[in-house]
mmCIF file of C-alpha atoms in Angstrom:
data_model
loop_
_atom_site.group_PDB
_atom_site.id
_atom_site.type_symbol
_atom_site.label_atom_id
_atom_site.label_comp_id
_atom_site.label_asym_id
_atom_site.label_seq_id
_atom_site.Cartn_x
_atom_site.Cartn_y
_atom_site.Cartn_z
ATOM 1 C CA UNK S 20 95.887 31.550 126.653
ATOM 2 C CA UNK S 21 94.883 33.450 129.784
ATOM 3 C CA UNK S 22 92.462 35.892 130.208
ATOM 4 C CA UNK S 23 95.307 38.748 131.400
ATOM 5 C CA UNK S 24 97.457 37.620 127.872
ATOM 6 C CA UNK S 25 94.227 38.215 125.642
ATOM 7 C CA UNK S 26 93.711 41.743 127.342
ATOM 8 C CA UNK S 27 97.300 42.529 126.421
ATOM 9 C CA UNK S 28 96.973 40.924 123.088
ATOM 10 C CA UNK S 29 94.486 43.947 122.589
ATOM 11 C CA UNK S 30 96.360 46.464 123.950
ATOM 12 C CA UNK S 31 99.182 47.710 120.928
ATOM 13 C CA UNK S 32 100.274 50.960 119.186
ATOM 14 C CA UNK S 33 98.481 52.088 116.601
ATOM 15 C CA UNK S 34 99.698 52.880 113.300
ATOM 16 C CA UNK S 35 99.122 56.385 113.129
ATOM 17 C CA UNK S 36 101.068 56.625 116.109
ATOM 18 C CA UNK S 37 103.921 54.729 115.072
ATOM 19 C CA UNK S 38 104.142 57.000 111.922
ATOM 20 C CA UNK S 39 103.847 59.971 113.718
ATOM 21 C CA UNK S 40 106.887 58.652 116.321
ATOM 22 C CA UNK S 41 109.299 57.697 113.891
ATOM 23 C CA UNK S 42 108.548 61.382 111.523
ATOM 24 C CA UNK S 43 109.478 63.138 115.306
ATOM 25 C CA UNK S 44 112.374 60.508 115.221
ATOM 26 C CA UNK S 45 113.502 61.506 111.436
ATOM 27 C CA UNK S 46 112.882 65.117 112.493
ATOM 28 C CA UNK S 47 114.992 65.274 115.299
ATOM 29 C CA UNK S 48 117.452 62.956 113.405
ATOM 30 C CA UNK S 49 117.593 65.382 110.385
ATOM 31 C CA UNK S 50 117.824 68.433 112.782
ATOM 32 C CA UNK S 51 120.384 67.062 114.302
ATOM 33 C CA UNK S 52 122.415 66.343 111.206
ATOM 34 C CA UNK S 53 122.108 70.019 110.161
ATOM 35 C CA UNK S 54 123.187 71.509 113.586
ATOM 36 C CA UNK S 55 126.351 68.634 113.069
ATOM 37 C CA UNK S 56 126.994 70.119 109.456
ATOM 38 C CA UNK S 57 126.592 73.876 110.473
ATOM 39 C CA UNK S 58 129.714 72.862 113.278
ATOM 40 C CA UNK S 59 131.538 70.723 111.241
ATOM 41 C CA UNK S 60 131.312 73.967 107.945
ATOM 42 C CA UNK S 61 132.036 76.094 110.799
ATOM 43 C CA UNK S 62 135.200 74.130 112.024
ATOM 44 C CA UNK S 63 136.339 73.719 108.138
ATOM 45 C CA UNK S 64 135.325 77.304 107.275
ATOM 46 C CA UNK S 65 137.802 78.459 110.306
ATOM 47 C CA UNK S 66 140.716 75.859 108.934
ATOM 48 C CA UNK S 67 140.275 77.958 105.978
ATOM 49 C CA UNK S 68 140.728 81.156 107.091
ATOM 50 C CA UNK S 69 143.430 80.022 109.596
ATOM 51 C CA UNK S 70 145.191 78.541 106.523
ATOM 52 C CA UNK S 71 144.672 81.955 104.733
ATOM 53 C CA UNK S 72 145.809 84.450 107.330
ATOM 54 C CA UNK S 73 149.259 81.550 107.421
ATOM 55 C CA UNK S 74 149.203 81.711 104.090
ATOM 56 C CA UNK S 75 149.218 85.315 103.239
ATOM 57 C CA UNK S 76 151.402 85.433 106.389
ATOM 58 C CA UNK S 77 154.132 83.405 105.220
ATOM 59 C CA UNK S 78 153.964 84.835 101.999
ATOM 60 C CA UNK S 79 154.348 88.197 102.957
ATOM 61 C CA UNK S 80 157.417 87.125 105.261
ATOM 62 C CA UNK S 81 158.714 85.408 102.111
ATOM 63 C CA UNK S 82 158.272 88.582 100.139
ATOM 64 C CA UNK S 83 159.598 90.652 102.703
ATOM 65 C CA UNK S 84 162.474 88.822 102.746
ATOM 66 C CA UNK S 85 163.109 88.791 99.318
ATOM 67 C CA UNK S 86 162.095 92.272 98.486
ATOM 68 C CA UNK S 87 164.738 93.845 101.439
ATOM 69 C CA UNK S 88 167.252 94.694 98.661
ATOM 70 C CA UNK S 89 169.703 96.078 100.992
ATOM 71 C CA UNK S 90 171.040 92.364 101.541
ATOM 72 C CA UNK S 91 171.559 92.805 97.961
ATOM 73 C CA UNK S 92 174.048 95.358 98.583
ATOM 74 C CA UNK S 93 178.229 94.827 98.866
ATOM 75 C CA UNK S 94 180.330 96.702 99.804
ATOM 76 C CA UNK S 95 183.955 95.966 98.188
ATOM 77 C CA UNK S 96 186.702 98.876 99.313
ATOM 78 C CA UNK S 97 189.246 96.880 96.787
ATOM 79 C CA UNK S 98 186.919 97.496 93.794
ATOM 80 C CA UNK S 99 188.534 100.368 91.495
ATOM 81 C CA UNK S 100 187.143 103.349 91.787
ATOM 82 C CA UNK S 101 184.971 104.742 89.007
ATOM 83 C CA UNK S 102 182.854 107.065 88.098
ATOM 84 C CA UNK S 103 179.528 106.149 88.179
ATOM 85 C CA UNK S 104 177.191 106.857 85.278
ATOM 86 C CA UNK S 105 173.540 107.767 86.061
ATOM 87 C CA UNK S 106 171.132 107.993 83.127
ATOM 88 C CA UNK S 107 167.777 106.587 85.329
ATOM 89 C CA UNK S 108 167.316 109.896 87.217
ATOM 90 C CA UNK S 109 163.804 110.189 88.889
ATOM 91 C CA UNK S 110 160.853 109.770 91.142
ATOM 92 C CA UNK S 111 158.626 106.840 91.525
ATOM 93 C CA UNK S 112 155.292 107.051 90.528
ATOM 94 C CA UNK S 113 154.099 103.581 90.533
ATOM 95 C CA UNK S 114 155.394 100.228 91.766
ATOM 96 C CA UNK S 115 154.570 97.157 89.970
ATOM 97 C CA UNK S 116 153.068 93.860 91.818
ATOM 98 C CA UNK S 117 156.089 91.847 92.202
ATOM 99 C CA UNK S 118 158.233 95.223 94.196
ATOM 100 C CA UNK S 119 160.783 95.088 91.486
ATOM 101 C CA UNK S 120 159.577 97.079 88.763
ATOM 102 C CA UNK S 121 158.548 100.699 88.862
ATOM 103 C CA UNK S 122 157.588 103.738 86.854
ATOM 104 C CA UNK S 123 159.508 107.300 87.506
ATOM 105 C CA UNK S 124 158.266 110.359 86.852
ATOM 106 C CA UNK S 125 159.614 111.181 83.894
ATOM 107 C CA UNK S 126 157.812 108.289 82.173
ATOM 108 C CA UNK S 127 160.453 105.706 82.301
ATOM 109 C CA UNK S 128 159.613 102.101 83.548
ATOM 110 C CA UNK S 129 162.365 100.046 84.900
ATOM 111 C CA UNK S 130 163.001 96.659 85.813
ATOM 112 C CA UNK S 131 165.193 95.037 88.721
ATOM 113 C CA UNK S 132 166.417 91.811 88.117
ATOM 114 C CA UNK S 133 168.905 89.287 90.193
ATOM 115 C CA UNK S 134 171.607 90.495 88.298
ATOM 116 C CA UNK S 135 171.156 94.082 88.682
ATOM 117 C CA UNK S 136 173.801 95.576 91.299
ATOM 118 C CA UNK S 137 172.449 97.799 94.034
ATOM 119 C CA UNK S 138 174.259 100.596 96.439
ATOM 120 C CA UNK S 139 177.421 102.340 95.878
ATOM 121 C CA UNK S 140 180.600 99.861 95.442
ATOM 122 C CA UNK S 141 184.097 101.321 95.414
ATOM 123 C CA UNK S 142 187.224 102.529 97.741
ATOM 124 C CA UNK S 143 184.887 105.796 98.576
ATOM 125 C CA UNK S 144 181.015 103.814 99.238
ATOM 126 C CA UNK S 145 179.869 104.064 102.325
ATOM 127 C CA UNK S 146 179.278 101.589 104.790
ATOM 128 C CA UNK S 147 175.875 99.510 103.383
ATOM 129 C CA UNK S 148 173.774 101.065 107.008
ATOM 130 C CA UNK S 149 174.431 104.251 105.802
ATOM 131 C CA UNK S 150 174.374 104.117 101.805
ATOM 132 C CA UNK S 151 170.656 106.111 100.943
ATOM 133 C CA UNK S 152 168.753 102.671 99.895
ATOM 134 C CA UNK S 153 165.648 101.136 101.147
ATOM 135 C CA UNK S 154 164.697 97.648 101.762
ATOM 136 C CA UNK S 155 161.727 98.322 98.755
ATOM 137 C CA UNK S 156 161.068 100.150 96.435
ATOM 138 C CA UNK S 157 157.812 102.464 97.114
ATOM 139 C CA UNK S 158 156.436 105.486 95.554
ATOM 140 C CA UNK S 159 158.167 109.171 96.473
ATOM 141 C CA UNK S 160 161.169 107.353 96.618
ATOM 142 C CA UNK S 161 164.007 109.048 94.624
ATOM 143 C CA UNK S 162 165.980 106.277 91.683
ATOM 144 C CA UNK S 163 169.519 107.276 90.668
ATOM 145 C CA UNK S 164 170.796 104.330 88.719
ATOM 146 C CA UNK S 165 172.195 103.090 85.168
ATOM 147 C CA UNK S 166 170.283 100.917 82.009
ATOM 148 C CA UNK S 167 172.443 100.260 79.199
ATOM 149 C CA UNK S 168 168.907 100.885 76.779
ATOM 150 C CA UNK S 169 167.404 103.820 78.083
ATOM 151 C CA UNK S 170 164.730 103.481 74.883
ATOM 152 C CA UNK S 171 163.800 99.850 75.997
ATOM 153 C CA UNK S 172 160.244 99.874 77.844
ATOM 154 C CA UNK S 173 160.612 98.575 80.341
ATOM 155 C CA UNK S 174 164.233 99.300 80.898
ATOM 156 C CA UNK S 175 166.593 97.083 82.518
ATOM 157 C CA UNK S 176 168.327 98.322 85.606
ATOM 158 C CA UNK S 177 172.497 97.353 85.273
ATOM 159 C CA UNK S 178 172.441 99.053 88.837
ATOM 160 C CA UNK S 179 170.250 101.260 91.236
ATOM 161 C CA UNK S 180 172.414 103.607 93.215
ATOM 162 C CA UNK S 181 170.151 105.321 95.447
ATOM 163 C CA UNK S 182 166.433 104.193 96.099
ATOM 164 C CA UNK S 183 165.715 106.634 99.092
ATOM 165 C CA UNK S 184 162.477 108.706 100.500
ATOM 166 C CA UNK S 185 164.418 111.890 101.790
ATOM 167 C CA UNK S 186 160.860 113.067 103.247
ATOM 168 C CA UNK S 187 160.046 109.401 104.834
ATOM 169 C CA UNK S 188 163.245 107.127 104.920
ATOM 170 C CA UNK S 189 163.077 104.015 106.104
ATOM 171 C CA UNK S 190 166.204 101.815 106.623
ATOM 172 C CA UNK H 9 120.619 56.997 108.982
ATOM 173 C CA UNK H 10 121.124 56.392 113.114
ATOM 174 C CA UNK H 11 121.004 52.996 114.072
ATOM 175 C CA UNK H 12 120.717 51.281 117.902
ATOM 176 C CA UNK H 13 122.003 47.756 118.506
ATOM 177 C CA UNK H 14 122.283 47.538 114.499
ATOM 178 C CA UNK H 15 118.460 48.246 114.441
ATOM 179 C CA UNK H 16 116.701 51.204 112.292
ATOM 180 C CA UNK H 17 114.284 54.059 114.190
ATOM 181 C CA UNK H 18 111.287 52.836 112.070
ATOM 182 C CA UNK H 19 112.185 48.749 112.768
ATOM 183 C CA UNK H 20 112.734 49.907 116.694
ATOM 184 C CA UNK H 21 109.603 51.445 116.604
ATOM 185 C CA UNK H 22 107.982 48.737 115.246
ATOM 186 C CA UNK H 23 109.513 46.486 116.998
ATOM 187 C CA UNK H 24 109.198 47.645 120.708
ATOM 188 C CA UNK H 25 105.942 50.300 120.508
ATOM 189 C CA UNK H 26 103.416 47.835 121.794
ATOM 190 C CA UNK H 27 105.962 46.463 124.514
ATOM 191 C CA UNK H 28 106.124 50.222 125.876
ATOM 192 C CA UNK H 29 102.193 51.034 125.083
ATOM 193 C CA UNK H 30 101.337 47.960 127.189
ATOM 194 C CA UNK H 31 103.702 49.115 130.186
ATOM 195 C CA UNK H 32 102.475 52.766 129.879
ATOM 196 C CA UNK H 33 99.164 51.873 129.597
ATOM 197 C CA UNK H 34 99.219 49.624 132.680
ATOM 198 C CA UNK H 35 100.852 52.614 134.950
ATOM 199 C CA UNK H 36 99.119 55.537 133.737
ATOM 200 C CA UNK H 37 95.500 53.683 132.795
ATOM 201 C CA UNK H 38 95.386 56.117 130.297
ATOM 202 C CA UNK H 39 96.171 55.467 126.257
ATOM 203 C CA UNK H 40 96.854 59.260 125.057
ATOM 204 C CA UNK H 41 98.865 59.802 128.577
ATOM 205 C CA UNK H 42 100.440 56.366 127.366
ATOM 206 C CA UNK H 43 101.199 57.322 124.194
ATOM 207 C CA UNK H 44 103.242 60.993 125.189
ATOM 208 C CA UNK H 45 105.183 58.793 127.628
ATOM 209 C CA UNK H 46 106.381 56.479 124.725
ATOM 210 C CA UNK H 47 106.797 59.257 122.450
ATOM 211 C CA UNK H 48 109.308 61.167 124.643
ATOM 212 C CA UNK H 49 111.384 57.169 125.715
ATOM 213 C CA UNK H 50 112.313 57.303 121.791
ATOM 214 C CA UNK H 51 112.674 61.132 121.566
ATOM 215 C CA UNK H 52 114.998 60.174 125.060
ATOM 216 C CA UNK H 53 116.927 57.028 122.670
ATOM 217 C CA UNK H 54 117.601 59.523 120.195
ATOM 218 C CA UNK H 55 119.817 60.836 122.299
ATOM 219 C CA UNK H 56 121.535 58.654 123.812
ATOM 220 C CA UNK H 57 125.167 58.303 122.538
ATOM 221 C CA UNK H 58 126.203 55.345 124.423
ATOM 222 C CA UNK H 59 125.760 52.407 122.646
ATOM 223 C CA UNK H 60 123.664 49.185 123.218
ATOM 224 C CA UNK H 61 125.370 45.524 123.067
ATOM 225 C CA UNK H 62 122.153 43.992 121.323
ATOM 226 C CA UNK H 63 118.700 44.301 120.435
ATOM 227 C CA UNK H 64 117.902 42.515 124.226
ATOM 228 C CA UNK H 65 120.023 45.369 125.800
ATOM 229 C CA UNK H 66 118.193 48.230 123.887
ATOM 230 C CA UNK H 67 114.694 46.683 124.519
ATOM 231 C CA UNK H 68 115.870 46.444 128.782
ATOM 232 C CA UNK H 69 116.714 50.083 128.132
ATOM 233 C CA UNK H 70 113.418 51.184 126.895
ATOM 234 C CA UNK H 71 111.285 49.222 129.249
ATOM 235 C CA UNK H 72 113.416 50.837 132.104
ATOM 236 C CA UNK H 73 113.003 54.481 130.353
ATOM 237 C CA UNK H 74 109.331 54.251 129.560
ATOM 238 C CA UNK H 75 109.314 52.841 133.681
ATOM 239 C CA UNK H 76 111.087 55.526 134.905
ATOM 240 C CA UNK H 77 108.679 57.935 132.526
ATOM 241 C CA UNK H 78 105.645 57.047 133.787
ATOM 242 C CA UNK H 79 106.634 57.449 137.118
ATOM 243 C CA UNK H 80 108.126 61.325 136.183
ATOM 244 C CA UNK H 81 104.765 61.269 135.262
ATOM 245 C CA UNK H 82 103.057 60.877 138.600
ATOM 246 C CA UNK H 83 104.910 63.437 139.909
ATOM 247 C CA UNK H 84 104.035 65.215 137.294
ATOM 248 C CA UNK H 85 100.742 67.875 137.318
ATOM 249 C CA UNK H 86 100.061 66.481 134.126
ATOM 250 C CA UNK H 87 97.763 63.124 136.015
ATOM 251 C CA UNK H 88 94.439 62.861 135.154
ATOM 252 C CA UNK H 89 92.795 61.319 138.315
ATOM 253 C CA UNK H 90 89.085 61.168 136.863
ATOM 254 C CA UNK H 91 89.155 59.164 133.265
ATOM 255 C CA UNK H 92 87.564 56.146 133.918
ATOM 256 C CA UNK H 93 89.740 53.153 132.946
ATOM 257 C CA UNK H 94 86.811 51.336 130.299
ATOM 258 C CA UNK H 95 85.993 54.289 128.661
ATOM 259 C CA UNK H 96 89.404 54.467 127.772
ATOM 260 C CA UNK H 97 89.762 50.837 126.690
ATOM 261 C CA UNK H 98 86.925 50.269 124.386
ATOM 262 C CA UNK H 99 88.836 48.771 122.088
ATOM 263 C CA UNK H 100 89.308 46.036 124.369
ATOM 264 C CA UNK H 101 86.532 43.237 123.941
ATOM 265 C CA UNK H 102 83.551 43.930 126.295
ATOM 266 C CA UNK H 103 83.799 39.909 128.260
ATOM 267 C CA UNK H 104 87.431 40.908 128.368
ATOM 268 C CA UNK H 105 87.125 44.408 129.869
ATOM 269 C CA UNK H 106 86.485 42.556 133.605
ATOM 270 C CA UNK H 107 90.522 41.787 133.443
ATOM 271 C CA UNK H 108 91.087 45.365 133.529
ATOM 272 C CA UNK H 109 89.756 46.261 137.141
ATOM 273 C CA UNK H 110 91.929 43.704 138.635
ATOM 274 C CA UNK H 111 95.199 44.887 136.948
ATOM 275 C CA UNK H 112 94.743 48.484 137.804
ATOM 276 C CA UNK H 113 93.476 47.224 141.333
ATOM 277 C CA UNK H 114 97.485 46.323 142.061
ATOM 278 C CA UNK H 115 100.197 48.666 142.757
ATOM 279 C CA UNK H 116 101.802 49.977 139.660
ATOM 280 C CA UNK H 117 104.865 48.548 140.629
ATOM 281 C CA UNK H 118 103.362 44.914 140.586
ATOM 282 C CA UNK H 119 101.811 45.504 137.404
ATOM 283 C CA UNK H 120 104.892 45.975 135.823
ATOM 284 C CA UNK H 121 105.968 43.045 137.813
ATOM 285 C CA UNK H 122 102.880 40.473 136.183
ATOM 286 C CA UNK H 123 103.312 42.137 132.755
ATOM 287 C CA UNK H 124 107.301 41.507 132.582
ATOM 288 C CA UNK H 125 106.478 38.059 133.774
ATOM 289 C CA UNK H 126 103.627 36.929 132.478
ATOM 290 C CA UNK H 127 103.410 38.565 129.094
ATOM 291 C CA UNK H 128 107.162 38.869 128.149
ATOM 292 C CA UNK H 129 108.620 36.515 130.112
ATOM 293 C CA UNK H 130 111.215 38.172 132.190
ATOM 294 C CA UNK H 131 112.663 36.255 135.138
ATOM 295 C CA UNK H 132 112.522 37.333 138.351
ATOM 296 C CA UNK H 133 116.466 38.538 138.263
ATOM 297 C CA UNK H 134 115.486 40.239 134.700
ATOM 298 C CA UNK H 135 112.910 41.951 136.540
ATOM 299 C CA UNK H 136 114.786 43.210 139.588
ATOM 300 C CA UNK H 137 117.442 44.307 137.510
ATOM 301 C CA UNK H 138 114.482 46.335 135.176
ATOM 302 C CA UNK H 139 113.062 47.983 138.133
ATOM 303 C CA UNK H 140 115.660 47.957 139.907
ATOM 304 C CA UNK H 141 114.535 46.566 142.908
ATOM 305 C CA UNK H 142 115.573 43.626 145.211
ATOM 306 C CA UNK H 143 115.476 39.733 143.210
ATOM 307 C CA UNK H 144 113.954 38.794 146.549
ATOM 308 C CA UNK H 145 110.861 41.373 146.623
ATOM 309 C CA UNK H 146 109.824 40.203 143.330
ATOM 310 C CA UNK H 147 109.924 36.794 144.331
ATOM 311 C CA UNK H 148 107.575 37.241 147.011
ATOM 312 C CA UNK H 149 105.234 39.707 145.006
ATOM 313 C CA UNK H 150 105.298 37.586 142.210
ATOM 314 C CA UNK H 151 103.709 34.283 144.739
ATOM 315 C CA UNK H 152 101.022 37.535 146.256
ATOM 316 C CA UNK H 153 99.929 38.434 142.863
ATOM 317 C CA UNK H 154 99.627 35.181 141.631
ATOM 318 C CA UNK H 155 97.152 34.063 144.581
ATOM 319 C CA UNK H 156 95.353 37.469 143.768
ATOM 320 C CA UNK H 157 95.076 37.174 140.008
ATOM 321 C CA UNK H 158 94.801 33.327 139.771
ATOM 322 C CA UNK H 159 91.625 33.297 137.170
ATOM 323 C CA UNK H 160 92.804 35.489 135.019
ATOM 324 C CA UNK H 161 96.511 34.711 135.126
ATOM 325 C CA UNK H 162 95.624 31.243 134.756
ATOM 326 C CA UNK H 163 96.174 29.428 131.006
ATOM 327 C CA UNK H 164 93.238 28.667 129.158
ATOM 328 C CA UNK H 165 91.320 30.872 131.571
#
């Protein structure tokens, strides 16, 4: 072997520097890995709330939609006339969670279901634009409409005649 | 855990930190200035995001890094012009120490020119492509270095 291979021979890394190079390597590798993580929660954590706001957007749109109870309302100027009897008389109080139930201020709860007719029907109802009912049902809004159990809790609504804020309206 | 050319930090380090020390040493004549040099080539691999073909092409790349470190270094404030170059080698053996002088008596370029040679056994091609310098310049240093370090370069010497 030559002289200038022996010298190199001698000439190597020591060990404590090795283990102190690859702990900076594992450092840097870990440190790394977290600044990776903290952008890859922050990427997922704004999916999320993108998801949410499209979520609770579309939802709302849905509910809208199906909570405008004017498109609920028909108009038939060949229906027979009749008199229409009232016997839910009042003003809302409180408005349950789903938009169709509500409490008046006399006490009574009442409940709007698919089959319940709203708006006036008959050869002397309005035009639906200009018939006193709101898309929902909110509170200060006055109820005229008809339950066949007036004792049930909460009582079924046959029809709701009038749903309308005369202080606020909104059509 | 990262890997480059298939290769572990720990096995790289292993594998390649007396390669580097030997180069670094050789430029800088100086083992702690050697040592910061090789330290920031893997802090520089960890990095690196492109990725290496084998373990050949990742050891070219850190021989070329650490060369291109040490000579950052130069123009760097950070020289120390006064250490002598024994005093920092005394781990070398004392009827050995006489190689030393004639090494650091070349230009740091031909020392990394008789080390890649010599020691790892680059050819002259390898070499220019390393230091990225003409195949035909380190032809011609290699036959001027070889006159000049004939005892010691010489087998069984």
């Amino acid at each position: 072997m030559s002289a200038y291979k022996k010298v190199m021979n001698q000439i190597h890394a020591s060990e404590e520097f090795k283990s102190k190079v690859q702990k900076e390597m594992m450092d840097y590798e870990k440190k790394e890995k977290g600044i990776f993580m903290k952008k890859i929660s922050l990427v997922a954590g704004s999916l999320v709330a993108c998801a949410v706001i499209a979520i609770v957007a579309l939802t709302t749109l849905i509910n809208n939609t199906a909570v405008d109870l004017t498109d609920r309302i028909v108009v038939d100027p060949s229906a027979p006339a009749a008199r229409a009897m009232v016997n839910i008389d009042g003003t809302i109080t409180e408005v349950g969670e789903d938009g169709l139930s509500f409490t008046l201020d006399n006490g009574m709860e009442v409940v709007v279901t698919d089959e319940t007719k709203l708006g006036i029907d008959g050869p002397t109802a309005p035009p639906k634009e200009e018939q006193l009912f709101e898309p929902t049902f909110r509170v200060g809004n006055l109820i005229a409409g008809y339950t066949e159990d007036t004792s049930a809790k909460p009582a079924t609504a046959v029809a709701i005649y009038t749903n309308w804020n005369f202080e606020d309206p909104i059509r | 855990m990262k890997t480059f050319a298939g290769l572990r930090v720990h096995e790289i380090v292993n594998a390649y930190s007396d390669t580097l020390i030997r180069i670094a040493v050789q430029q800088t004549k100086n083992m702690s200035e050697a040592e910061d040099i090789v330290q920031e080539v893997y802090m520089t691999l960890m990095k690196q995001k492109k990725p290496f073909d084998n373990e050949d092409h990742l050891k070219a790349w850190l021989i070329k890094v650490t060369f291109n470190k040490c000579k950052d270094y130069f123009k760097s404030s950070r020289v120390k012009k006064t250490v002598p170059i024994t005093e920092e080698m005394t781990f070398i053996a004392k009827e050995e120490q006489a190689v030393l002088p004639e090494v650091f008596g070349l230009e740091p370029q031909d020392r990394a020119i008789v080390y890649l040679h010599y020691y790892e056994g680059y050819t002259t091609a390898e070499i220019a492509n390393l230091l990225e310098i003409n195949v035909n310049t380190v032809g011609s240093k290699l036959r001027r270095i070889r006159m000049k370090l004939k005892t010691i370069l010489e087998e069984g010497s």
